[in-house]
mmCIF file of C-alpha atoms in Angstrom:
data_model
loop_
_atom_site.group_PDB
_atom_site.id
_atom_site.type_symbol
_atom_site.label_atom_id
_atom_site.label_comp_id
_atom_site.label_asym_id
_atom_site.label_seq_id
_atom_site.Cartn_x
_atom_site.Cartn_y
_atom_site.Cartn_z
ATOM 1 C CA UNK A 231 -105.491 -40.954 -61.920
ATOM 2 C CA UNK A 232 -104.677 -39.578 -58.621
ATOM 3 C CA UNK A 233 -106.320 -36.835 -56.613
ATOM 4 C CA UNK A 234 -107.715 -33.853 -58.782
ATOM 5 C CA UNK A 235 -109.651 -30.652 -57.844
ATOM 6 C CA UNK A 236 -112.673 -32.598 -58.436
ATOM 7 C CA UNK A 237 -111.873 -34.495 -55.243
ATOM 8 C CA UNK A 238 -111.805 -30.926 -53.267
ATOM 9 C CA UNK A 239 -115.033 -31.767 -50.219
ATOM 10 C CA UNK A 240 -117.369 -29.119 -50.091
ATOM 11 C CA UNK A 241 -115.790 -25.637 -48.246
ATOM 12 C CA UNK A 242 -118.966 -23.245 -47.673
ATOM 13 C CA UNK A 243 -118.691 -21.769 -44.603
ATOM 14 C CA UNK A 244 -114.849 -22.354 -43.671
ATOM 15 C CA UNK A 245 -112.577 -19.284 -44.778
ATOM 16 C CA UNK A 246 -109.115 -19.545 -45.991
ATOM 17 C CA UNK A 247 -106.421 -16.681 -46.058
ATOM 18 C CA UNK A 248 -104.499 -17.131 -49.397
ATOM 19 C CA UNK A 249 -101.197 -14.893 -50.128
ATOM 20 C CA UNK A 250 -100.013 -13.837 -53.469
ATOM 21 C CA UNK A 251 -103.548 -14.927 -54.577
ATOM 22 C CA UNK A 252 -104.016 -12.434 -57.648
ATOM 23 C CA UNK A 253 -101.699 -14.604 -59.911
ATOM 24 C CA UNK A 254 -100.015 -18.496 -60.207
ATOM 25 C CA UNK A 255 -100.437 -20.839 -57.550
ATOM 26 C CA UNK A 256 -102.318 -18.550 -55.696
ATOM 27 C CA UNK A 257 -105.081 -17.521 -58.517
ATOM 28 C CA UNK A 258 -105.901 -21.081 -58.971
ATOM 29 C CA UNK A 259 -105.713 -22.420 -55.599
ATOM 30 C CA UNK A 260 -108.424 -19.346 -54.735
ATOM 31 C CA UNK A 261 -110.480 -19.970 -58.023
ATOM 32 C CA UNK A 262 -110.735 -23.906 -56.616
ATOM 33 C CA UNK A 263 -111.830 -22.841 -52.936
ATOM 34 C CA UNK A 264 -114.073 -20.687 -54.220
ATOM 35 C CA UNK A 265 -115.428 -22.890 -56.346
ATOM 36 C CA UNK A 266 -116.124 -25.449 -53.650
ATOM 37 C CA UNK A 267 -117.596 -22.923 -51.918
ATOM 38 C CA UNK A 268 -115.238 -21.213 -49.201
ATOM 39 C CA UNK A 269 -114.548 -17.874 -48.474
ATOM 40 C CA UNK A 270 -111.532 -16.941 -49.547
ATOM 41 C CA UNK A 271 -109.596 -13.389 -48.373
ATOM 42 C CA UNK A 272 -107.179 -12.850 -51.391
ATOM 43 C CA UNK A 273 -104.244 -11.270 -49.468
ATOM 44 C CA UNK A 274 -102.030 -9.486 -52.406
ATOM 45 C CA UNK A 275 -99.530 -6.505 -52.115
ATOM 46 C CA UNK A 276 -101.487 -4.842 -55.408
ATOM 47 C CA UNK A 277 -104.872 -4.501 -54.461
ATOM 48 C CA UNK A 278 -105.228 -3.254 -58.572
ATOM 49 C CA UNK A 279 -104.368 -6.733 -59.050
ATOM 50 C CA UNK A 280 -106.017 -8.314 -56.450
ATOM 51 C CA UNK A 281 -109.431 -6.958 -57.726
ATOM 52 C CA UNK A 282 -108.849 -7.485 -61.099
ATOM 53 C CA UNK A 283 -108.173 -11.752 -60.276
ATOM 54 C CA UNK A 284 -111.666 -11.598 -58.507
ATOM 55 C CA UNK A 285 -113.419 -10.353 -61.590
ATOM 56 C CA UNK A 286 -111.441 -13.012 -63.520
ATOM 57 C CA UNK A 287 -113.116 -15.454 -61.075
ATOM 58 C CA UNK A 288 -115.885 -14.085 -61.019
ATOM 59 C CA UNK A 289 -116.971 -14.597 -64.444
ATOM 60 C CA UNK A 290 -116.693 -18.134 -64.245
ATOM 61 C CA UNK A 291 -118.468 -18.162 -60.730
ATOM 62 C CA UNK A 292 -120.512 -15.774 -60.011
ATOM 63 C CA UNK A 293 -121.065 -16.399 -56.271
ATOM 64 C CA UNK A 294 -117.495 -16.253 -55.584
ATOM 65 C CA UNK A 295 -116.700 -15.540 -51.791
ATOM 66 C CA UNK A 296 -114.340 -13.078 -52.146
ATOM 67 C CA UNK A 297 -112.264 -10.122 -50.559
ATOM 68 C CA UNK A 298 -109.489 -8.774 -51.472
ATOM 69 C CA UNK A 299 -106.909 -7.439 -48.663
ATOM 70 C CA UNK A 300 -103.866 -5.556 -49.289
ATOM 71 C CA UNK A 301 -101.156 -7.748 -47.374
ATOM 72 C CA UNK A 302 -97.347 -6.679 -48.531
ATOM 73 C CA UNK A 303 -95.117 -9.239 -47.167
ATOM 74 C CA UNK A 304 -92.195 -7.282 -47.500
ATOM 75 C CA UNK A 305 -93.388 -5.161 -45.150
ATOM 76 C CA UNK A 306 -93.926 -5.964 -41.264
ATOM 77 C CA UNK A 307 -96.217 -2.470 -41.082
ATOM 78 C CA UNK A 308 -98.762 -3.725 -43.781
ATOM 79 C CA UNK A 309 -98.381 -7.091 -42.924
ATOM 80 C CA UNK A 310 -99.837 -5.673 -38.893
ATOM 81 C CA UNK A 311 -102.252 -3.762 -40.344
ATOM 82 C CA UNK A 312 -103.669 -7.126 -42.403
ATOM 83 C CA UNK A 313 -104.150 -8.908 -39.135
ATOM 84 C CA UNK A 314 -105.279 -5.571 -37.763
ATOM 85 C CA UNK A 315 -108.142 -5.793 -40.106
ATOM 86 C CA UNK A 316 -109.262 -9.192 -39.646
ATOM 87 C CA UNK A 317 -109.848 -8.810 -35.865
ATOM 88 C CA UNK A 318 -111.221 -12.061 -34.530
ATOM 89 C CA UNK A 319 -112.225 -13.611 -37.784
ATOM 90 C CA UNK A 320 -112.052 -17.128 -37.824
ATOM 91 C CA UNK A 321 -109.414 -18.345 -40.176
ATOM 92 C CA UNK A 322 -110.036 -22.110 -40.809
ATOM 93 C CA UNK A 323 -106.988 -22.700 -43.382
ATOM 94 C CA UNK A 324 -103.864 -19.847 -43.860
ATOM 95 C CA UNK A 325 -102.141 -20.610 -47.080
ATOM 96 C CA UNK A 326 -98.771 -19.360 -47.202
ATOM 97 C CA UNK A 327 -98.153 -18.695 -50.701
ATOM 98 C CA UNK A 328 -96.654 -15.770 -51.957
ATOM 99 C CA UNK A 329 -93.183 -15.134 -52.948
ATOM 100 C CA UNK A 330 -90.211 -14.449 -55.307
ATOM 101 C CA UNK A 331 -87.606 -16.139 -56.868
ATOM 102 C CA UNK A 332 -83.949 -16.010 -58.224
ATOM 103 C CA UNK A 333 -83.991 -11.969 -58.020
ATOM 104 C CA UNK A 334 -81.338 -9.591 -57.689
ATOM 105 C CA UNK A 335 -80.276 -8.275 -54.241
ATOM 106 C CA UNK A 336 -82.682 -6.253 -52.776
ATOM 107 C CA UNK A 337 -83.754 -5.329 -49.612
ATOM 108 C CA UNK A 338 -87.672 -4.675 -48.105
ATOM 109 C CA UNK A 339 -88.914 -2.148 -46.322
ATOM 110 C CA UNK A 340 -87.586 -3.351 -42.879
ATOM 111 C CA UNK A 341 -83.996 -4.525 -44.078
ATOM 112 C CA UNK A 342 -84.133 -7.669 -44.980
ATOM 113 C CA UNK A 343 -83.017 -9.418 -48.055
ATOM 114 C CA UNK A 344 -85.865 -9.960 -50.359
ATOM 115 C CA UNK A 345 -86.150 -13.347 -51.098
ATOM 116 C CA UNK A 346 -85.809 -14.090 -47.072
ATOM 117 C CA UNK A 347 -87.905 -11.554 -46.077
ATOM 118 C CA UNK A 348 -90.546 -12.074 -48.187
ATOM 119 C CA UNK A 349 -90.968 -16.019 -48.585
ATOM 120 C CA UNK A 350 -89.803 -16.665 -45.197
ATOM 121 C CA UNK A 351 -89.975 -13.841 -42.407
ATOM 122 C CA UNK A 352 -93.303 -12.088 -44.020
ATOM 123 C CA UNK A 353 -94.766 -15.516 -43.737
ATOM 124 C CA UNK A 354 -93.513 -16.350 -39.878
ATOM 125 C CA UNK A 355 -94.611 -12.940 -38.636
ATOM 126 C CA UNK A 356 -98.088 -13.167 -40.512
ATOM 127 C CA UNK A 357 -98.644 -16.172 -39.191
ATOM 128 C CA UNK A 358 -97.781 -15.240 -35.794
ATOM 129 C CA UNK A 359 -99.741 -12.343 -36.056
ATOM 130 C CA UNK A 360 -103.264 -14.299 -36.963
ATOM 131 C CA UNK A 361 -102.515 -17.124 -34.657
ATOM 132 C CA UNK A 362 -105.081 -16.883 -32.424
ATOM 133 C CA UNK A 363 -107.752 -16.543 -35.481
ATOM 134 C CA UNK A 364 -106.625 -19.786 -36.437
ATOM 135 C CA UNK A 365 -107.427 -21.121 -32.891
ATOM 136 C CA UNK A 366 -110.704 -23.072 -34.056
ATOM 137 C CA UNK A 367 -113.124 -25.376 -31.494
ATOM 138 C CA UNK A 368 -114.941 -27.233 -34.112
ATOM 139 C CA UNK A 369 -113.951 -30.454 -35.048
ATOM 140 C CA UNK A 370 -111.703 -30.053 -38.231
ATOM 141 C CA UNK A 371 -108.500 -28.610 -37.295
ATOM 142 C CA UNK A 372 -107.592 -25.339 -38.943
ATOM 143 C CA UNK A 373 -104.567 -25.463 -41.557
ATOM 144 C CA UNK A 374 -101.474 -23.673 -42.151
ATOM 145 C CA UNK A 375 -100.066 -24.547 -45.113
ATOM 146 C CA UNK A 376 -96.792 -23.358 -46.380
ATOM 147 C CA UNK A 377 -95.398 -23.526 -50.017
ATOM 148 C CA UNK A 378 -92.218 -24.433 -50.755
ATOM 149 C CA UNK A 379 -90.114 -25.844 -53.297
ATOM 150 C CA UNK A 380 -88.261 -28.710 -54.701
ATOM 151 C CA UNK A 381 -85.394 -26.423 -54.790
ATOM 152 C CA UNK A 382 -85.421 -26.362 -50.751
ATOM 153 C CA UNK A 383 -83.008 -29.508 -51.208
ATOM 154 C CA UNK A 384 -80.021 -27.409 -52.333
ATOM 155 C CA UNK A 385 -80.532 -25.072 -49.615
ATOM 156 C CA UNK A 386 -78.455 -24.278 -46.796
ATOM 157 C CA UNK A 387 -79.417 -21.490 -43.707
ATOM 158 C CA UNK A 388 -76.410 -18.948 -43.526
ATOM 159 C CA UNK A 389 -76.930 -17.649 -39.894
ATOM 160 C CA UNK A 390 -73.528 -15.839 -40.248
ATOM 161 C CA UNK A 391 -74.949 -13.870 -43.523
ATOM 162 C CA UNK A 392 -78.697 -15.010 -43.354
ATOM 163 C CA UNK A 393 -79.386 -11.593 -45.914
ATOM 164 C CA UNK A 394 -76.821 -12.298 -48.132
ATOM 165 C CA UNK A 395 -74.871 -8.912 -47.246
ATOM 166 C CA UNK A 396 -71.304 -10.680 -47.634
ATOM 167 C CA UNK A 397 -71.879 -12.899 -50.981
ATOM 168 C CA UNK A 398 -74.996 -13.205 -52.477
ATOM 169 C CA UNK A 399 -76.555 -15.707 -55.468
ATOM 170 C CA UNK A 400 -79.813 -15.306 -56.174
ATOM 171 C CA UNK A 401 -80.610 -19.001 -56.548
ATOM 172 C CA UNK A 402 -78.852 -19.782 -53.197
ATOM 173 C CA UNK A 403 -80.892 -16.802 -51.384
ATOM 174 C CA UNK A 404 -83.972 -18.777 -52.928
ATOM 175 C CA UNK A 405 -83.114 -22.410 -51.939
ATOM 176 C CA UNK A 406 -82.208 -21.028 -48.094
ATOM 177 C CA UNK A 407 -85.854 -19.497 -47.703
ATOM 178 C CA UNK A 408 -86.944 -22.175 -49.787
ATOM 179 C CA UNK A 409 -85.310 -24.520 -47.042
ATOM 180 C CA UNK A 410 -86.620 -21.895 -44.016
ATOM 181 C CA UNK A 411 -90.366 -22.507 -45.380
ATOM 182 C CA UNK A 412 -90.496 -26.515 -44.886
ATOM 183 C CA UNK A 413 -87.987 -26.050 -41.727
ATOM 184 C CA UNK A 414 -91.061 -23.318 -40.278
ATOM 185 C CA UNK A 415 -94.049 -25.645 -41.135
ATOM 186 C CA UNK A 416 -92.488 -29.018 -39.233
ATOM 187 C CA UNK A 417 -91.277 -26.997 -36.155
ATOM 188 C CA UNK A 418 -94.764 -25.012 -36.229
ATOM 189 C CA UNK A 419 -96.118 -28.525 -35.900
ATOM 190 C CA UNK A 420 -94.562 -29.348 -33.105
ATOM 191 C CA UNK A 421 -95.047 -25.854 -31.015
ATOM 192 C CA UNK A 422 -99.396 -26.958 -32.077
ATOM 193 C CA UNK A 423 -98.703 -30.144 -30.757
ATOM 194 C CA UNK A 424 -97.042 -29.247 -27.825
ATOM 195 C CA UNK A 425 -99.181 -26.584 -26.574
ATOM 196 C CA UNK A 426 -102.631 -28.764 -27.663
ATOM 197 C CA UNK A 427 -103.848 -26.573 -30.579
ATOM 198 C CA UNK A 428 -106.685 -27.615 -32.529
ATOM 199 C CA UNK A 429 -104.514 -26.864 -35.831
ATOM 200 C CA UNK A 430 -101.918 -28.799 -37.980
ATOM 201 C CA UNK A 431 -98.588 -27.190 -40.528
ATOM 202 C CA UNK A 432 -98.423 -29.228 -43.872
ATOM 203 C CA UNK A 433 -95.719 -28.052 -46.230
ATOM 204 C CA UNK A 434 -95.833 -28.354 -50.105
ATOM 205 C CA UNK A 435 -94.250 -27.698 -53.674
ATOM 206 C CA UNK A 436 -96.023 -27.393 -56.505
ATOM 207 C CA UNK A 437 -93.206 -29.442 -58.779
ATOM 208 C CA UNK A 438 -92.577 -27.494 -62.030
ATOM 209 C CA UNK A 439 -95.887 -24.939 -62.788
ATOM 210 C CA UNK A 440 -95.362 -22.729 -65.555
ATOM 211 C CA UNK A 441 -96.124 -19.505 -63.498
ATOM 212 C CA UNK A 442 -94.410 -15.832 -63.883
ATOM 213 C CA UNK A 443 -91.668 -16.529 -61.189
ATOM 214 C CA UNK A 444 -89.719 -17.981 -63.373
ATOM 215 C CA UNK A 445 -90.153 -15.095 -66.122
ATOM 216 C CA UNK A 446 -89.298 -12.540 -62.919
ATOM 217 C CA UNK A 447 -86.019 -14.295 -62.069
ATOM 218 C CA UNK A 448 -84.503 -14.246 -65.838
ATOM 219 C CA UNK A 449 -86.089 -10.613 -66.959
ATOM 220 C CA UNK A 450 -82.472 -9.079 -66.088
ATOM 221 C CA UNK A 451 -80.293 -12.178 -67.694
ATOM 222 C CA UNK A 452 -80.167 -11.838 -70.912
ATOM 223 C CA UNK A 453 -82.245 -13.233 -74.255
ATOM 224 C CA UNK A 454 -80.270 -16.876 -74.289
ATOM 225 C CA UNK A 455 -81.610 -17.350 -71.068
ATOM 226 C CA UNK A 456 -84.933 -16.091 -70.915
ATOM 227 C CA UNK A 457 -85.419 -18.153 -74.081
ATOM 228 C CA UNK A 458 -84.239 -21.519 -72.626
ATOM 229 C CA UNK A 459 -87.088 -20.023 -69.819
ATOM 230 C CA UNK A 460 -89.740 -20.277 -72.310
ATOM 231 C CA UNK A 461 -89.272 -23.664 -74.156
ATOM 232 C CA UNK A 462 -88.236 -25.454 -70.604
ATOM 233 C CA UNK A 463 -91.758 -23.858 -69.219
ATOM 234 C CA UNK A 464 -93.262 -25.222 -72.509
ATOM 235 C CA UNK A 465 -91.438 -28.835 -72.428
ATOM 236 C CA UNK A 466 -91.345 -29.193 -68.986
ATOM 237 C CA UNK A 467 -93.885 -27.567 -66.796
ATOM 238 C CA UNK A 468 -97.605 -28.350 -65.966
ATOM 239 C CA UNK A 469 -100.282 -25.783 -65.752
ATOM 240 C CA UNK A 470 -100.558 -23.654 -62.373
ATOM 241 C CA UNK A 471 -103.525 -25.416 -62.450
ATOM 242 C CA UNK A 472 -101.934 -28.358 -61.584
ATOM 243 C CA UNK A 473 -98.964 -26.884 -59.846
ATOM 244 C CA UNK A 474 -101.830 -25.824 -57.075
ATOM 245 C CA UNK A 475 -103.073 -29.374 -56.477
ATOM 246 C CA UNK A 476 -100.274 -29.899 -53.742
ATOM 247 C CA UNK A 477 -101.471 -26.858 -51.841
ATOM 248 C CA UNK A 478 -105.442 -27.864 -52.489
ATOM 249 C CA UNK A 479 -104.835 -31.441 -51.077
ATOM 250 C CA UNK A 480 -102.796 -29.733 -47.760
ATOM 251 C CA UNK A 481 -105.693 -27.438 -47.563
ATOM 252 C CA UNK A 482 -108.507 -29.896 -47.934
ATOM 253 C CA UNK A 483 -108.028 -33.198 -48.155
ATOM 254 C CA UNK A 484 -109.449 -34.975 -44.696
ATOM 255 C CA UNK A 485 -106.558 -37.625 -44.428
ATOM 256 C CA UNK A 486 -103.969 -34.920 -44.461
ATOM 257 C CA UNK A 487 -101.093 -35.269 -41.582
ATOM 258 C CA UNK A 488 -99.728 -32.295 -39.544
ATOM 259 C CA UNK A 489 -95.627 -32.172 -40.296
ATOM 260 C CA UNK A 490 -96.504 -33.740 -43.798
ATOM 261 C CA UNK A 491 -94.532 -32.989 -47.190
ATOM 262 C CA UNK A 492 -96.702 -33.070 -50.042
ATOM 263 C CA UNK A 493 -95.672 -32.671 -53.859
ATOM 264 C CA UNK A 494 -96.723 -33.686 -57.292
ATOM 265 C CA UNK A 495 -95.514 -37.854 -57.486
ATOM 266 C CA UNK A 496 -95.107 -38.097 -61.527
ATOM 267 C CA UNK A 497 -91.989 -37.248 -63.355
ATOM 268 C CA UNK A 498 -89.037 -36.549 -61.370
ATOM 269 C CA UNK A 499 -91.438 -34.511 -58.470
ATOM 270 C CA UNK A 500 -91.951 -32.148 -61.402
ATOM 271 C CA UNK A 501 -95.795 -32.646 -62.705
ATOM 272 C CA UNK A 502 -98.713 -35.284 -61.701
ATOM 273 C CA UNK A 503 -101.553 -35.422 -58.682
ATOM 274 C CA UNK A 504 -99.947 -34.772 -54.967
ATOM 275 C CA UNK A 505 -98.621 -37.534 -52.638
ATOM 276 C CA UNK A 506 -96.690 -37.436 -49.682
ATOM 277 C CA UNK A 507 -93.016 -37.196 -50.103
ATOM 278 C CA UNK A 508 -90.237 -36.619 -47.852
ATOM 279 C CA UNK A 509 -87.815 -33.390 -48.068
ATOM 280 C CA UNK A 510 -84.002 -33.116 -47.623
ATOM 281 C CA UNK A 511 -82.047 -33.843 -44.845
ATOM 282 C CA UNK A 512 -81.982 -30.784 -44.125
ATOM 283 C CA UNK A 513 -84.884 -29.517 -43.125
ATOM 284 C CA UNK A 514 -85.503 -32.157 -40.547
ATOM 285 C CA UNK A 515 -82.651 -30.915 -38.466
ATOM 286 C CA UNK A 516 -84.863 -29.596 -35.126
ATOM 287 C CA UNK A 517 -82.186 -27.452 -33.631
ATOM 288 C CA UNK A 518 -81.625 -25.837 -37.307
ATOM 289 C CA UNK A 519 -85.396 -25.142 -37.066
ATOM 290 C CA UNK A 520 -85.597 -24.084 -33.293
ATOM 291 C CA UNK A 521 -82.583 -21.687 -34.417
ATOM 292 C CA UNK A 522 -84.255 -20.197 -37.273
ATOM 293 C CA UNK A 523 -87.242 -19.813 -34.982
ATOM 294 C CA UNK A 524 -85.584 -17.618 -32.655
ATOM 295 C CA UNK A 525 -83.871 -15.974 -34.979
ATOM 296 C CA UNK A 526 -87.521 -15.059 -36.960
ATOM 297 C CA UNK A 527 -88.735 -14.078 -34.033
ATOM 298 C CA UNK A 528 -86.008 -11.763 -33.062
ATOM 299 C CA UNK A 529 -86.208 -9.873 -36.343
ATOM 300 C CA UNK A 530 -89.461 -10.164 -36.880
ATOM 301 C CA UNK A 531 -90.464 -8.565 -33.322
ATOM 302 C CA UNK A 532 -93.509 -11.755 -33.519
ATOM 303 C CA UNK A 533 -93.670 -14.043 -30.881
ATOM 304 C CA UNK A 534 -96.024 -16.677 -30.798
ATOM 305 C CA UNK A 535 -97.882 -18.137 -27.811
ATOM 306 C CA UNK A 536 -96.654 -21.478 -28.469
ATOM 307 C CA UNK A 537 -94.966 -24.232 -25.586
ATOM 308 C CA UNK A 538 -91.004 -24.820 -27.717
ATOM 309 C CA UNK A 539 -90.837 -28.914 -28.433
ATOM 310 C CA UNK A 540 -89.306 -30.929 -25.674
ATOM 311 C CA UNK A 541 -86.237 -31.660 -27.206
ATOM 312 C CA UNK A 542 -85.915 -35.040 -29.176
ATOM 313 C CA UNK A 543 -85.005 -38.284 -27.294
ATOM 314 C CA UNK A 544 -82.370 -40.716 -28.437
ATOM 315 C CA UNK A 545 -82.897 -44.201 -27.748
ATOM 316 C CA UNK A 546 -79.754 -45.767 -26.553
#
């Protein structure tokens, strides 16, 4: 059968940082921490919404652990002000979640292109920002995991346009910070591992989940389309209750490896329990990553306190 939520070990007293957590991935991955026990700080850009998911949980668990933050990842202001508010509070497992997909052009608050600045940047520079809550001396290592998606493999980093000001597609702009989210968790793993920190970067996808990103991306593209939308969500897709799995394993599973890839193993990637997998091409390339790094950084204004990998040896 494969790993299931029922396999999640117990989580009272560790507390996890979930994005986007009022709806989707994010909803169920919170409703299974909580379940298990954890503390979990639901960081959503609509509070409204936020609140209203924790009453939805609540009903089924009363004792739910829960606190809802208003974190807006297009936004490097609110996304300050988050960390801001958490002060030194331990942060055993960040789940980078939240995001948007296949949109028209737009821009947030600070300039960037939407889909970039939002599934990519907002997640570098909040992670950067609660690094050193994530700095943990007990004996588990604390978690950053960030989700991806299977359509990372068609994506290519632009540096010369990275905001799609020159030509934009909206499922290109998707696949490239699709491809900048696994590309950010492996070279995150390496900056941990080179400076000694007690914490590992896992990257996931949740295969095919019937969530409403995909209803988001086709609300401007006519009825054909959104209609194919529905039946391919209702042929195809698994539950976000499975979709989350992926993100549950990186998040709790004790044989989980730092710079690991996991996914849904049944049809095509799409749908079944989580295994490890490996992603494209790609998004092993290190100087690709140690470029987008700097380049995050730059327009980001977060640095992190992290040693940069030695750079990789050949063997002749």
């Amino acid at each position: 059968m494969g790993w299931t939520a029922a396999d999640i070990p117990e989580q009272r007293g560790h507390t996890v940082v979930v994005t986007g957590a009022n709806s989707g991935i994010g909803l169920e991955t919170t409703r299974k921490l909580a379940r298990n026990g954890a503390t979990v700080v639901m960081a959503c850009r609509d509070t409204d919404r936020g609140e209203n998911a924790a009453r939805d949980i609540r009903v089924d668990i009363p004792d739910a652990d829960l606190r809802v933050e208003t974190c807006d990842l297009a936004s490097l202001e609110s996304l300050r002000a988050f960390a801001d508010r958490l002060g030194d509070e331990s942060i055993d497992v960040l789940i980078n979640n939240a995001g948007t997909m296949a949109i028209p052009r737009r821009e947030t608050a600070d300039g960037f292109e939407t889909q970039f600045g939002v599934n990519h940047l907002g997640h570098f520079a909040l992670t950067g920002l609660v690094l050193d809550d994530l700095r943990t001396d007990g004996p588990e290592p604390a978690r950053v995991v960030t989700v991806s998606s299977g359509l990372h493999e068609r994506g290519e980093i632009v540096f010369d346009d990275l905001h799609g000001e020159r030509s934009y597609d909206r499922w290109d702009a998707y696949s490239q910070s699709k491809l900048a989210n696994v590309l950010f968790a492996y070279e995150l793993e390496r900056r941990f591992r080179a400076g000694g920190v007690n914490a590992v970067s896992v990257a996931v996808h949740p295969g095919y989940a019937d969530t409403k990103l995909q209803s988001r991306g086709v609300e401007d593209r006519g009825r054909v389309i959104r209609a194919a939308t529905r039946l391919a969500n209702t042929v195809l897709a698994q539950p976000a209750e499975q979709g989350a799995l992926p993100t549950l394993y990186a998040a709790t599973a004790p044989d989980v490896e730092g710079g690991a890839y996991y996914g849904p193993g049944g049809l095509m990637n799409m749908r079944g329990p989580p295994e490890r997998q490996a992603s494209s091409d790609r998004s092993y390339d290190r100087e690709t990553a140690r470029r987008l790094w700097a380049v995050s950084s730059d327009l980001t204004g977060v640095s992190y306190d992290l040693p940069e990998p030695m750079p990789e040896t050949r063997s002749s």
